[in-house]
CSV table of C-alpha atoms and ligand atoms in Angstrom, one decimal:
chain,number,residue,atom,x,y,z
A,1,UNK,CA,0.0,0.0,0.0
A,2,UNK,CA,1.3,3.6,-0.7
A,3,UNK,CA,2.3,5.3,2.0
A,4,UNK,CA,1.3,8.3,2.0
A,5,UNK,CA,-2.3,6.4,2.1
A,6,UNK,CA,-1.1,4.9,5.3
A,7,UNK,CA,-0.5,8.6,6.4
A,8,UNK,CA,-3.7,9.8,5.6
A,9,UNK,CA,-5.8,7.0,7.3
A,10,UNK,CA,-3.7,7.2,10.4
A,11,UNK,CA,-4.2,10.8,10.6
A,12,UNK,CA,-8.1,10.8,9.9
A,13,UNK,CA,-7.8,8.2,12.6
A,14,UNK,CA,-6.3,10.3,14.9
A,15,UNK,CA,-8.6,13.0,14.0
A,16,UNK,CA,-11.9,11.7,14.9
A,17,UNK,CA,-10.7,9.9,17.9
A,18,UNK,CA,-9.8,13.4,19.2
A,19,UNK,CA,-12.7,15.0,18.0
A,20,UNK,CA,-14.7,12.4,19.7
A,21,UNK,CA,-13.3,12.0,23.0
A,22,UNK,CA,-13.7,15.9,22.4
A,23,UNK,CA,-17.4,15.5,22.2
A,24,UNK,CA,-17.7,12.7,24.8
A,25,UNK,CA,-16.2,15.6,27.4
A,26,UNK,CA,-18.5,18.0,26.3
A,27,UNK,CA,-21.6,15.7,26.4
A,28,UNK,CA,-19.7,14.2,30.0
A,29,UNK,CA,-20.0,17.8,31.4
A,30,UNK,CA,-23.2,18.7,30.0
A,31,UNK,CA,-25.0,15.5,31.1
A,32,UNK,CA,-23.5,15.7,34.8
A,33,UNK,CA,-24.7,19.3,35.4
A,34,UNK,CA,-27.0,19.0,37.6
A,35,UNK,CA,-26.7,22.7,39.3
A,36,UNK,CA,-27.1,23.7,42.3
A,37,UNK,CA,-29.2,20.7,44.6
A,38,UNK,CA,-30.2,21.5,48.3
A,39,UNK,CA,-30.1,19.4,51.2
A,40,UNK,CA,-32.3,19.1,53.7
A,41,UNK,CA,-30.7,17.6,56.4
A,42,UNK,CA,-32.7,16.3,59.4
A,43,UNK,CA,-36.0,17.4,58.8
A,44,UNK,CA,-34.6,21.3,58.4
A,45,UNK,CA,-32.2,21.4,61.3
A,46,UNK,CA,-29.4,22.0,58.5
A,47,UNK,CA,-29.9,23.2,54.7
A,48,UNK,CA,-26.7,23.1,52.2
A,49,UNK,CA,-27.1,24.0,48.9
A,50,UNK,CA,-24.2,22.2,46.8
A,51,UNK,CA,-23.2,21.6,43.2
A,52,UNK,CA,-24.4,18.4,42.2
A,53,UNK,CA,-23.0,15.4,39.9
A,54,UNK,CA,-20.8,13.9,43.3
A,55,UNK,CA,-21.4,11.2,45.5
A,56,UNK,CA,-23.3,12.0,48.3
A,57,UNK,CA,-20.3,10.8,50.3
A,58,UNK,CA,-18.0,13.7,48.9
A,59,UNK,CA,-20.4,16.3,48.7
A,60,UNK,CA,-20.8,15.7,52.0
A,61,UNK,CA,-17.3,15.8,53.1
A,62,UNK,CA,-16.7,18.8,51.0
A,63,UNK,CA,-19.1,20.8,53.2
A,64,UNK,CA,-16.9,18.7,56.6
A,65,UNK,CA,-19.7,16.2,57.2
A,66,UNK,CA,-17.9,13.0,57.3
A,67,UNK,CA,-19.3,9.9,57.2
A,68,UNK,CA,-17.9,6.6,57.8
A,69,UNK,CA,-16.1,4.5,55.2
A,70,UNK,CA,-13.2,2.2,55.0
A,71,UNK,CA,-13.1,1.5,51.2
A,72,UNK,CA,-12.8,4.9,49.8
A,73,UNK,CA,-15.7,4.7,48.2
A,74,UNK,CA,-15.7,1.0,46.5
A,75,UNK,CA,-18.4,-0.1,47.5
A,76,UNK,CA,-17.0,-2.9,49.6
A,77,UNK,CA,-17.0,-1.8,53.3
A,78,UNK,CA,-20.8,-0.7,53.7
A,79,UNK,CA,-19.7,2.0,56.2
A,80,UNK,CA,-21.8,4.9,54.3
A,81,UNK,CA,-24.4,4.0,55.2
A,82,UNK,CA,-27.0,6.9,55.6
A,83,UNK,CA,-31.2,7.7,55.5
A,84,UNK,CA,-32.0,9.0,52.1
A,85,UNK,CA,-35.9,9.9,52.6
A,86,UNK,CA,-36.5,11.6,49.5
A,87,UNK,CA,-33.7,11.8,46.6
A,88,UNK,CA,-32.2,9.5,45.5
A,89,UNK,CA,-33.4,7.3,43.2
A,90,UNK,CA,-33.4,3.4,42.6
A,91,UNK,CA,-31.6,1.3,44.6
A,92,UNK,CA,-28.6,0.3,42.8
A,93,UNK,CA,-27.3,-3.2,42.7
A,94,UNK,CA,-23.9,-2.5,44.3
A,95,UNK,CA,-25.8,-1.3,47.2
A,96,UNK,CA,-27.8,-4.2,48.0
A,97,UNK,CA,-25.4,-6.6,49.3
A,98,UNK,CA,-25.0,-3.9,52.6
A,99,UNK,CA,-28.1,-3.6,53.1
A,100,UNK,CA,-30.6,-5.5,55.5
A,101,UNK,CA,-34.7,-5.8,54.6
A,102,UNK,CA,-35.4,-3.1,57.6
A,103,UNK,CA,-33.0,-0.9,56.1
A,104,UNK,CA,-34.2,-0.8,52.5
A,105,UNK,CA,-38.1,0.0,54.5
A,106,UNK,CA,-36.0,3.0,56.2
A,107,UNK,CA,-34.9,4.0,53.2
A,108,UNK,CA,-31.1,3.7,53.7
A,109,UNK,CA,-28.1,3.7,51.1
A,110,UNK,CA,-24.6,3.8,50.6
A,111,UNK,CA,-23.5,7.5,50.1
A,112,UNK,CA,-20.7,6.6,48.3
A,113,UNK,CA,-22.6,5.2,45.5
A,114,UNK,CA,-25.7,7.5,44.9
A,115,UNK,CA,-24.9,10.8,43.2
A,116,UNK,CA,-26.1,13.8,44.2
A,117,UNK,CA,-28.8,15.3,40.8
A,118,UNK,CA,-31.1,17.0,42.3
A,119,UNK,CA,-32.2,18.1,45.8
A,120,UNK,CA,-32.2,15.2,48.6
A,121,UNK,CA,-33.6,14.9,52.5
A,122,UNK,CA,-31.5,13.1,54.4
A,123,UNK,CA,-31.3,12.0,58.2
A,124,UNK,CA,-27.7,12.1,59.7
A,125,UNK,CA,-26.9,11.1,63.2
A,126,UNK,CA,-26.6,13.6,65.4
A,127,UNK,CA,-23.3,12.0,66.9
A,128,UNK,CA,-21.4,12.0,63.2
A,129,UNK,CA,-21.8,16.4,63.4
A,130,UNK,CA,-18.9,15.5,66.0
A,131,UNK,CA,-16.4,13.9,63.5
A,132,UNK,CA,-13.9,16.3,62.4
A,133,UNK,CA,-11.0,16.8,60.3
A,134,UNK,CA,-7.2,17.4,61.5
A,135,UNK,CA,-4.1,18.3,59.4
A,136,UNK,CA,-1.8,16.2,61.3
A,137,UNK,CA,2.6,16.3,61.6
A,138,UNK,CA,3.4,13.1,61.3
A,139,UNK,CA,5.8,12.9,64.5
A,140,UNK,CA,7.3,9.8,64.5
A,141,UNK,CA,7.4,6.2,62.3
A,142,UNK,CA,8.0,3.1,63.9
A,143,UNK,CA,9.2,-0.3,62.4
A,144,UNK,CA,6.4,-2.7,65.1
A,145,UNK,CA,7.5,-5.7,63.0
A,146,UNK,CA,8.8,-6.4,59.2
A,147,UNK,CA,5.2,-5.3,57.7
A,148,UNK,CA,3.3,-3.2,60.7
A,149,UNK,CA,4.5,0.8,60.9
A,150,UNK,CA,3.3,2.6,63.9
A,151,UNK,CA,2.4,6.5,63.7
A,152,UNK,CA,2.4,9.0,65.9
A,153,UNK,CA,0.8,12.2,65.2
A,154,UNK,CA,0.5,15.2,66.5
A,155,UNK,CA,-2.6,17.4,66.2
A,156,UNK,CA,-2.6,21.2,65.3
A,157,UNK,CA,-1.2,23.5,67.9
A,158,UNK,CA,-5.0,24.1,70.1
A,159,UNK,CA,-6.8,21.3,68.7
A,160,UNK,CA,-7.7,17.9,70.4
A,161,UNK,CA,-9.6,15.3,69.8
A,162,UNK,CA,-11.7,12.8,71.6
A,163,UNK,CA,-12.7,9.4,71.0
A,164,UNK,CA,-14.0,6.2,72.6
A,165,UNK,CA,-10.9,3.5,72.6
A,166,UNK,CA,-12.2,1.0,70.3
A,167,UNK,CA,-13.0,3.9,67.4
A,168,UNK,CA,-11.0,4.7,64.0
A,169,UNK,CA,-9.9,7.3,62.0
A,170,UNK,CA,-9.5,7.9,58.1
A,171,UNK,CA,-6.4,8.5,56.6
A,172,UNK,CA,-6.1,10.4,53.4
A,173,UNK,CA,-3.0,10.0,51.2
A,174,UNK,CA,-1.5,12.3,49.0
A,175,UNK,CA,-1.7,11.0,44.9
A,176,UNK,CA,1.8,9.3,44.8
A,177,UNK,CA,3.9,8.0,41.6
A,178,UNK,CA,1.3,6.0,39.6
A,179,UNK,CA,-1.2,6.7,42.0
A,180,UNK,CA,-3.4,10.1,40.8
A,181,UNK,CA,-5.6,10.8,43.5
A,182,UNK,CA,-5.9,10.4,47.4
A,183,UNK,CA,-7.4,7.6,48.7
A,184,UNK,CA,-8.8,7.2,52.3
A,185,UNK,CA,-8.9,4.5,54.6
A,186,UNK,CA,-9.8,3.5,58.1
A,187,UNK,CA,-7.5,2.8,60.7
A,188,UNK,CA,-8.4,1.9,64.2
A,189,UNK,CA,-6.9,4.3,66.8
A,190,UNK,CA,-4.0,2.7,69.2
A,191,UNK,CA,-3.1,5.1,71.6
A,192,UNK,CA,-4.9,6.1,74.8
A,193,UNK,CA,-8.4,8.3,75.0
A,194,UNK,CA,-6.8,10.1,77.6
A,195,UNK,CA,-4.4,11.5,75.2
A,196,UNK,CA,-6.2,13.7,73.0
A,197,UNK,CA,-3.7,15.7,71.2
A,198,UNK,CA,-1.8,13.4,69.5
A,199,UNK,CA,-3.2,10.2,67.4
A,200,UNK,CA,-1.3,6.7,66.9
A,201,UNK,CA,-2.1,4.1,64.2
A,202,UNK,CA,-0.7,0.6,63.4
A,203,UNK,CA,-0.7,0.1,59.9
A,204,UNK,CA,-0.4,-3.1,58.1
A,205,UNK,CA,1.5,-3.3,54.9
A,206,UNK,CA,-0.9,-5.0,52.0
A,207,UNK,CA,1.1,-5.5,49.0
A,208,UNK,CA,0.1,-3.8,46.1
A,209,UNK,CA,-2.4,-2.2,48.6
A,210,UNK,CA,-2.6,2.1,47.5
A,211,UNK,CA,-2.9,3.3,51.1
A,212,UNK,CA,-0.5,0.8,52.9
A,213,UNK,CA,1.9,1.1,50.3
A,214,UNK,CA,2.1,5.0,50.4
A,215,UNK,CA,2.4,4.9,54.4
A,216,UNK,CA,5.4,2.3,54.4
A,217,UNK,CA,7.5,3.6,51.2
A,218,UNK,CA,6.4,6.9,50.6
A,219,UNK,CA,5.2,9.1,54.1
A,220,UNK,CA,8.3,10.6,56.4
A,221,UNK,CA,8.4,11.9,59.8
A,222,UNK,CA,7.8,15.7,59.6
A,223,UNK,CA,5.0,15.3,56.8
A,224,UNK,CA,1.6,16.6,57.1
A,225,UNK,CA,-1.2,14.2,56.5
A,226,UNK,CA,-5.2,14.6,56.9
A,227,UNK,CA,-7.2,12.5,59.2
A,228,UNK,CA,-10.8,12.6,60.3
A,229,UNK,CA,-12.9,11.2,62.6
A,230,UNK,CA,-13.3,9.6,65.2
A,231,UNK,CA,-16.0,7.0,63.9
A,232,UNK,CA,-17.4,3.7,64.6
A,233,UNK,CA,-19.3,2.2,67.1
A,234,UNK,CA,-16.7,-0.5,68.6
A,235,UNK,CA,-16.0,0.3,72.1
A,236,UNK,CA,-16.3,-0.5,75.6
A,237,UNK,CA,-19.9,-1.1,76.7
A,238,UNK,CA,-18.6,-2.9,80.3
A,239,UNK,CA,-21.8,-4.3,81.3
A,240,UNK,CA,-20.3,-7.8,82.3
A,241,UNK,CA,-17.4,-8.8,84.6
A,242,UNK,CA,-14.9,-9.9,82.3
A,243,UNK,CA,-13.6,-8.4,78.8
A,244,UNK,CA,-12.2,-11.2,76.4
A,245,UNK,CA,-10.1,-9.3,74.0
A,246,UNK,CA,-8.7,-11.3,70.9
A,247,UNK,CA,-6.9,-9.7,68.3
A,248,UNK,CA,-4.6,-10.6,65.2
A,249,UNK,CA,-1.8,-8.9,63.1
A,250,UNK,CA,-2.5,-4.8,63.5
A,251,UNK,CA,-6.1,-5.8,65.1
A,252,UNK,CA,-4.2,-5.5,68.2
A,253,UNK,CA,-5.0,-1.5,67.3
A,254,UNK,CA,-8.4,-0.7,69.2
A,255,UNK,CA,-7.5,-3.5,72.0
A,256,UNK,CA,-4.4,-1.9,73.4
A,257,UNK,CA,-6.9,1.3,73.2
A,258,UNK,CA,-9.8,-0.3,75.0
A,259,UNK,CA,-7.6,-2.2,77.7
A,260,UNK,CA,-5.6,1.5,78.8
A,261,UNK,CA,-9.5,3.1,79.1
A,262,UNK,CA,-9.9,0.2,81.6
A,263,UNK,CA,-7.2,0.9,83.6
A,264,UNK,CA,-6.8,4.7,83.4
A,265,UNK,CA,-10.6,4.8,84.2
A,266,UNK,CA,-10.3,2.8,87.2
A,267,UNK,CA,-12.8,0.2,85.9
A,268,UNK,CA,-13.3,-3.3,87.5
A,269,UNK,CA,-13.0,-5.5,84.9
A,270,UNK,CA,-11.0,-8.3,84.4
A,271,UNK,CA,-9.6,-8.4,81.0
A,272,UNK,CA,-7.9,-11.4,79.4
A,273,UNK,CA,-6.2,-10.6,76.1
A,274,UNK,CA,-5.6,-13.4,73.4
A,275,UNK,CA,-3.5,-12.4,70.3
A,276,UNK,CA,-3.1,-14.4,67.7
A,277,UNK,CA,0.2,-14.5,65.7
A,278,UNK,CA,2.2,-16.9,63.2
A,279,UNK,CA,5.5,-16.6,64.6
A,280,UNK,CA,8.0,-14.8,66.5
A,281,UNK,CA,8.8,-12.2,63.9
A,282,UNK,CA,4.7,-11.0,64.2
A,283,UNK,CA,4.1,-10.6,67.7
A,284,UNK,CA,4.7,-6.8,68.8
A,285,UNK,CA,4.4,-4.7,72.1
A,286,UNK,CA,5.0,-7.9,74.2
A,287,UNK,CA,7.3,-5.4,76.7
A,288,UNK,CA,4.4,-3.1,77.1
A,289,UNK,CA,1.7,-6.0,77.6
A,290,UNK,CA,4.0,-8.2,79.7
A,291,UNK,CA,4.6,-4.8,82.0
A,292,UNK,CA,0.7,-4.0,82.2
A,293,UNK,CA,0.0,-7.3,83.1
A,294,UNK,CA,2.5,-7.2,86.3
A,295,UNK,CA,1.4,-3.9,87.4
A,296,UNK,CA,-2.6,-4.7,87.1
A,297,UNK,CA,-3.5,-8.4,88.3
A,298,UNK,CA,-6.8,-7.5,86.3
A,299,UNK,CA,-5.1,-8.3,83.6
A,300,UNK,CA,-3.7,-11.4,81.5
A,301,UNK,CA,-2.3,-11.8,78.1
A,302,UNK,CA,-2.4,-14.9,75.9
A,303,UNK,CA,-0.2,-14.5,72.8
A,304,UNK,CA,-0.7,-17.2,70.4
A,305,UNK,CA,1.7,-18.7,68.2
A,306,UNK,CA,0.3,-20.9,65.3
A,307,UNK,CA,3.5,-22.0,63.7
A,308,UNK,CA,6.7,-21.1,65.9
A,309,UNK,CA,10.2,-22.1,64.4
A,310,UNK,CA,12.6,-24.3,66.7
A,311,UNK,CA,15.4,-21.3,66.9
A,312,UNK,CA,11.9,-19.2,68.9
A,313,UNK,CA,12.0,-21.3,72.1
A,314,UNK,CA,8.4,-20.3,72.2
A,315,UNK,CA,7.1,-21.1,75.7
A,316,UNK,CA,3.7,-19.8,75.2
A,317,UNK,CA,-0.1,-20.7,73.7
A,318,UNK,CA,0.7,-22.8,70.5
A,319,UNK,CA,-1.5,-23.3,68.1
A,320,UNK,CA,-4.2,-20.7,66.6
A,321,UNK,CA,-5.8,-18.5,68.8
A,322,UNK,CA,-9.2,-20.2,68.6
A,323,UNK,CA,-7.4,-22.9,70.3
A,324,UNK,CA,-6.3,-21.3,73.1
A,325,UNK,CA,-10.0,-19.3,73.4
A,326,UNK,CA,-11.4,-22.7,73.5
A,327,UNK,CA,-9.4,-23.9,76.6
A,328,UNK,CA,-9.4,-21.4,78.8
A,329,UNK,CA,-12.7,-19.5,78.7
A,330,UNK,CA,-15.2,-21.7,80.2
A,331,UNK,CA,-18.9,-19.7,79.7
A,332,UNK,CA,-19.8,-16.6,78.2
A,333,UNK,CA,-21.9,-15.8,81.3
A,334,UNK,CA,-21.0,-12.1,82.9
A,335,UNK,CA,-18.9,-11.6,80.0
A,336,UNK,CA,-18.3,-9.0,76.5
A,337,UNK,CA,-16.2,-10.4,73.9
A,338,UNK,CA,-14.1,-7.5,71.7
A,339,UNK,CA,-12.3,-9.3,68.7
A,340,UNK,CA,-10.3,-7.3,65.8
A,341,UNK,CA,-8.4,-9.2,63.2
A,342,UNK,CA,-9.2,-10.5,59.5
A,343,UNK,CA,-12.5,-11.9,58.6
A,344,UNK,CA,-11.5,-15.4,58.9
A,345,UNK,CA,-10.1,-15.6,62.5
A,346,UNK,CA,-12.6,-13.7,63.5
A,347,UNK,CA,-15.2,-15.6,62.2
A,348,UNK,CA,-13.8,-18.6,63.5
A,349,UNK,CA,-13.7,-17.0,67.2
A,350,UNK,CA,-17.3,-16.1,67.1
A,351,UNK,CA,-18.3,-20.0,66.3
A,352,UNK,CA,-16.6,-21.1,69.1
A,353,UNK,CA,-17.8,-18.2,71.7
A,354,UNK,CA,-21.7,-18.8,70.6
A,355,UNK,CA,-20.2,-22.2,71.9
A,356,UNK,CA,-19.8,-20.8,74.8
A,357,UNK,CA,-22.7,-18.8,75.6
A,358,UNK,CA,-22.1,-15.7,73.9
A,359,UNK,CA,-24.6,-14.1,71.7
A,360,UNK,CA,-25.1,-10.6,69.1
A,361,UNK,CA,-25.6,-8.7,72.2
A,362,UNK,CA,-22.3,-10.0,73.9
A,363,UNK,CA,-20.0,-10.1,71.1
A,364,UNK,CA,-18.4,-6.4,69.8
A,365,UNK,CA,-15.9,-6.7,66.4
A,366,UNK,CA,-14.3,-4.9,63.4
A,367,UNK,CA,-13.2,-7.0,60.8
A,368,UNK,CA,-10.5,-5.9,58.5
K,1,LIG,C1,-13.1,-0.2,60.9
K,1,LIG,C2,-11.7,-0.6,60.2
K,1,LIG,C3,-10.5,-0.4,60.9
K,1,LIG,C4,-9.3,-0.7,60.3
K,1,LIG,N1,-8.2,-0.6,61.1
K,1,LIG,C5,-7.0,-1.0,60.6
K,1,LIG,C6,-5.8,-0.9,61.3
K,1,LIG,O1,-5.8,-0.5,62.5
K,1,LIG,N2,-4.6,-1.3,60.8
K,1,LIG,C7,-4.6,-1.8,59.5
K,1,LIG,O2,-3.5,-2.1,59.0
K,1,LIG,N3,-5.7,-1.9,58.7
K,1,LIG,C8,-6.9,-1.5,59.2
K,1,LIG,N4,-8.0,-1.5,58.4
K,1,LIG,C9,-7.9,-1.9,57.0
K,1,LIG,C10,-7.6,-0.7,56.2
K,1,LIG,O3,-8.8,0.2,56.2
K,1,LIG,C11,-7.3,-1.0,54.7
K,1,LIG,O4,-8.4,-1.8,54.2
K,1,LIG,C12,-6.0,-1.7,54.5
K,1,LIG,O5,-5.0,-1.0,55.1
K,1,LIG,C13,-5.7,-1.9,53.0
K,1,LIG,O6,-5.7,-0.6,52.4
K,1,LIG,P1,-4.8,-0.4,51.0
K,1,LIG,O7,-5.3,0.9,50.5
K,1,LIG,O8,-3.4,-0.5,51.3
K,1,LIG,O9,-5.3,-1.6,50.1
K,1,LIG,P2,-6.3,-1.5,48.9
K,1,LIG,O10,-5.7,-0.7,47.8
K,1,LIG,O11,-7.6,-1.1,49.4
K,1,LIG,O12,-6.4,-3.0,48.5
K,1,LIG,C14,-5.4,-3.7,47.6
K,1,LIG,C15,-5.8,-5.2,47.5
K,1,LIG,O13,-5.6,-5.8,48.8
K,1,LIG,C16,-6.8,-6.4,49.2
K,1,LIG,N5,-6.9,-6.1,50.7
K,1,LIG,C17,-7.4,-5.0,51.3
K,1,LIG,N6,-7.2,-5.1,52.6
K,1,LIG,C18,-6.6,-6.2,52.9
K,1,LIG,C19,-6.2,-6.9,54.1
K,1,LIG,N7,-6.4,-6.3,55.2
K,1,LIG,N8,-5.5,-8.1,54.0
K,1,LIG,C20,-5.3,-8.6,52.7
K,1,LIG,N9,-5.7,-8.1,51.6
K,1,LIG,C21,-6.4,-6.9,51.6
K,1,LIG,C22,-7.9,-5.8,48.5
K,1,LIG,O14,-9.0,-6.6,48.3
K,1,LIG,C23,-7.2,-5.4,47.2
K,1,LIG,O15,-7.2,-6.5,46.3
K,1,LIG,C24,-9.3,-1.2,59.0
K,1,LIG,C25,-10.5,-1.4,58.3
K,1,LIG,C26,-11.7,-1.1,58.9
K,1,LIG,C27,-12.9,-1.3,58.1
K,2,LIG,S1,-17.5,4.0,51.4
K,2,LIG,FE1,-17.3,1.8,51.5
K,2,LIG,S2,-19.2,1.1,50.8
K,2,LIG,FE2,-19.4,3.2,50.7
């Protein structure tokens, strides 16, 4: 073939893929103008007006309502949840895994995946008007073990914060080689309620993972980073004699949380603390827990190892942590179980409390 026939077709080519993604940007900005919407929040108590064409979740954060949400908005932590009363249009099939028969009847729906087109009426707990947002210095990073960073940070000079042990924070990071936006994630809060200027987290590495990965190879002491919260509703109800705490990899977050509230509050329980690890190289703060538990009798830890090498000289628990839950707690009578770890150890705790005598009511987790 000639050519300069080859030239031509490649450049028509060219043209009309430019002139159409051309139009398709046009017809993408004309389509998603939906002007100004206004939201009625709680029956009146609050009106925004906002530009529409966001998720609800967004818009809401641009106007420094947060609501909760571990994902960043994929649809695969059901955190957003929120009462859309008037709105918001069909229920979309991404939604309807999160959410239960009674909640459909009450009209609730995942914020991050409903877009905001025209006005809306929404109820929003009066509690989440409390969550706020903190540019944080990050103070200090600390290798825990080979994959779990711990970070201190310190609040703006005058601010503080307060939170129920137990709760979480998101983290937003900055857009990062490849990576072209922020993402935001949850991360349960590890330091002590009493301390409310400064916030620590204990972040797992997930390979490949965008938030993880931007924490452990890209964030350095001194940097500012944006948090908000406090959200969540796992923490210390204490209506029992006896906390069982079990916890896995960075799980061990809220529980070192909840079991300082205990003891700086003066509380009677007796806690036992079951933490669930692989081997040596993955258990962490076993100076700090070892310590606690010699200072206040109230209190026992029971770190599991499921597959200790020979050169460990492990003297402890061995086996998994179920294991070890199984022997030693007897009845779930005048007790709370508070459990924080991956899905599948958790789930496999749960089984064997119900065993036990435990029930919903009983039973407090976040699985991550
Ligand atoms: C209430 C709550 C509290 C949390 N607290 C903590 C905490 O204290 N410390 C902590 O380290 N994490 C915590 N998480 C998990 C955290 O929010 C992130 O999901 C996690 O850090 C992964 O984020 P990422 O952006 O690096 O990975 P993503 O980019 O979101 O995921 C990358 C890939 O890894 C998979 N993946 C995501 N999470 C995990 C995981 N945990 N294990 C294995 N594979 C995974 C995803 O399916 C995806 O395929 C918490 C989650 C919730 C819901
Ligand atoms: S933010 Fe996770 S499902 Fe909406």
């Amino acid at each position: 073939m000639d050519f300069s026939i080859i030239l031509k077709t490649v450049g028509s080519l060219v043209m009309i893929s430019g002139a159409l993604s051309i139009i398709i940007s046009i017809a993408e900005k004309v389509l998603n103008n939906y002007g100004t919407c206004e939201l009625d929040i709680n029956n009146g108590k609050k009106m925004l007006s906002v530009q529409g064409g966001s998720s609800l979740l967004s818009t809401l954060a641009g106007e420094k309502i947060f609501l909760p949400s571990a994902c960043g908005g994929k649809a695969t932590c059901g955190l957003c949840k929120v009462q859309v009363l008037e709105g918001a249009g069909p229920l979309l099939p991404t939604e309807e895994p999160y959410l239960t028969p009674q909640e459909r009847a009450s009209n609730t729906r995942l914020s991050c995946q409903i877009k905001v087109k025209n006005s809306m009426k929404l109820v929003i707990p009066e509690e989440l008007f409390n969550i706020r947002e903190f540019v944080c210095t990050v103070e200090s990073i600390t290798d825990m073990t080979y994959d779990i960073k711990r970070l201190r940070m310190k609040l703006p000079e005058g601010e503080t914060i307060s939170f129920k042990a137990g709760q979480f924070m998101q983290f937003y990071t900055k857009p990062y080689g490849k990576v072209k936006e922020e993402v935001f994630r949850a991360y349960s809060i590890s330091s002590k309620s009493s301390e409310h200027d400064y916030v620590e987290l204990l972040i797992r590495l997930v390979p490949g993972g965008l938030c993880t990965t931007y924490v452990h190879t890209v964030l350095k002491e001194g940097d500012q980073v944006r948090l908000s919260g406090p959200y969540g509703d796992f923490y210390l109800r204490g209506d029992c004699e006896e906390l069982i705490m079990i916890a896995g990899g960075s799980g061990l977050a809220p529980i070192r949380s909840l079991v300082y509230e205990v003891i700086e509050k003066g509380l009677p329980h007796k806690m036992r603390f079951f933490f669930g690890a692989n081997k040596m190289k993955d258990l962490y703060y076993m100076d700090e827990f070892a310590r606690i538990e010699k200072d206040y009798p109230q209190f026992r830890f029971i770190p599991c190892l499921a597959f200790p090498d020979e050169g460990d000289n492990w003297t402890g628990d061995t086996g998994f942590v179920t294991v070890a839950l199984d022997n030693q707690v007897d009845t779930g009578d005048n007790k709370e179980a508070y459990l924080c770890g991956s899905p599948g150890m958790l789930d496999a705790c749960i089984k064997i409390l119900k065993t036990k005598g435990f029930t919903d009511e009983t039973i407090f987790y976040d699985k991550f």
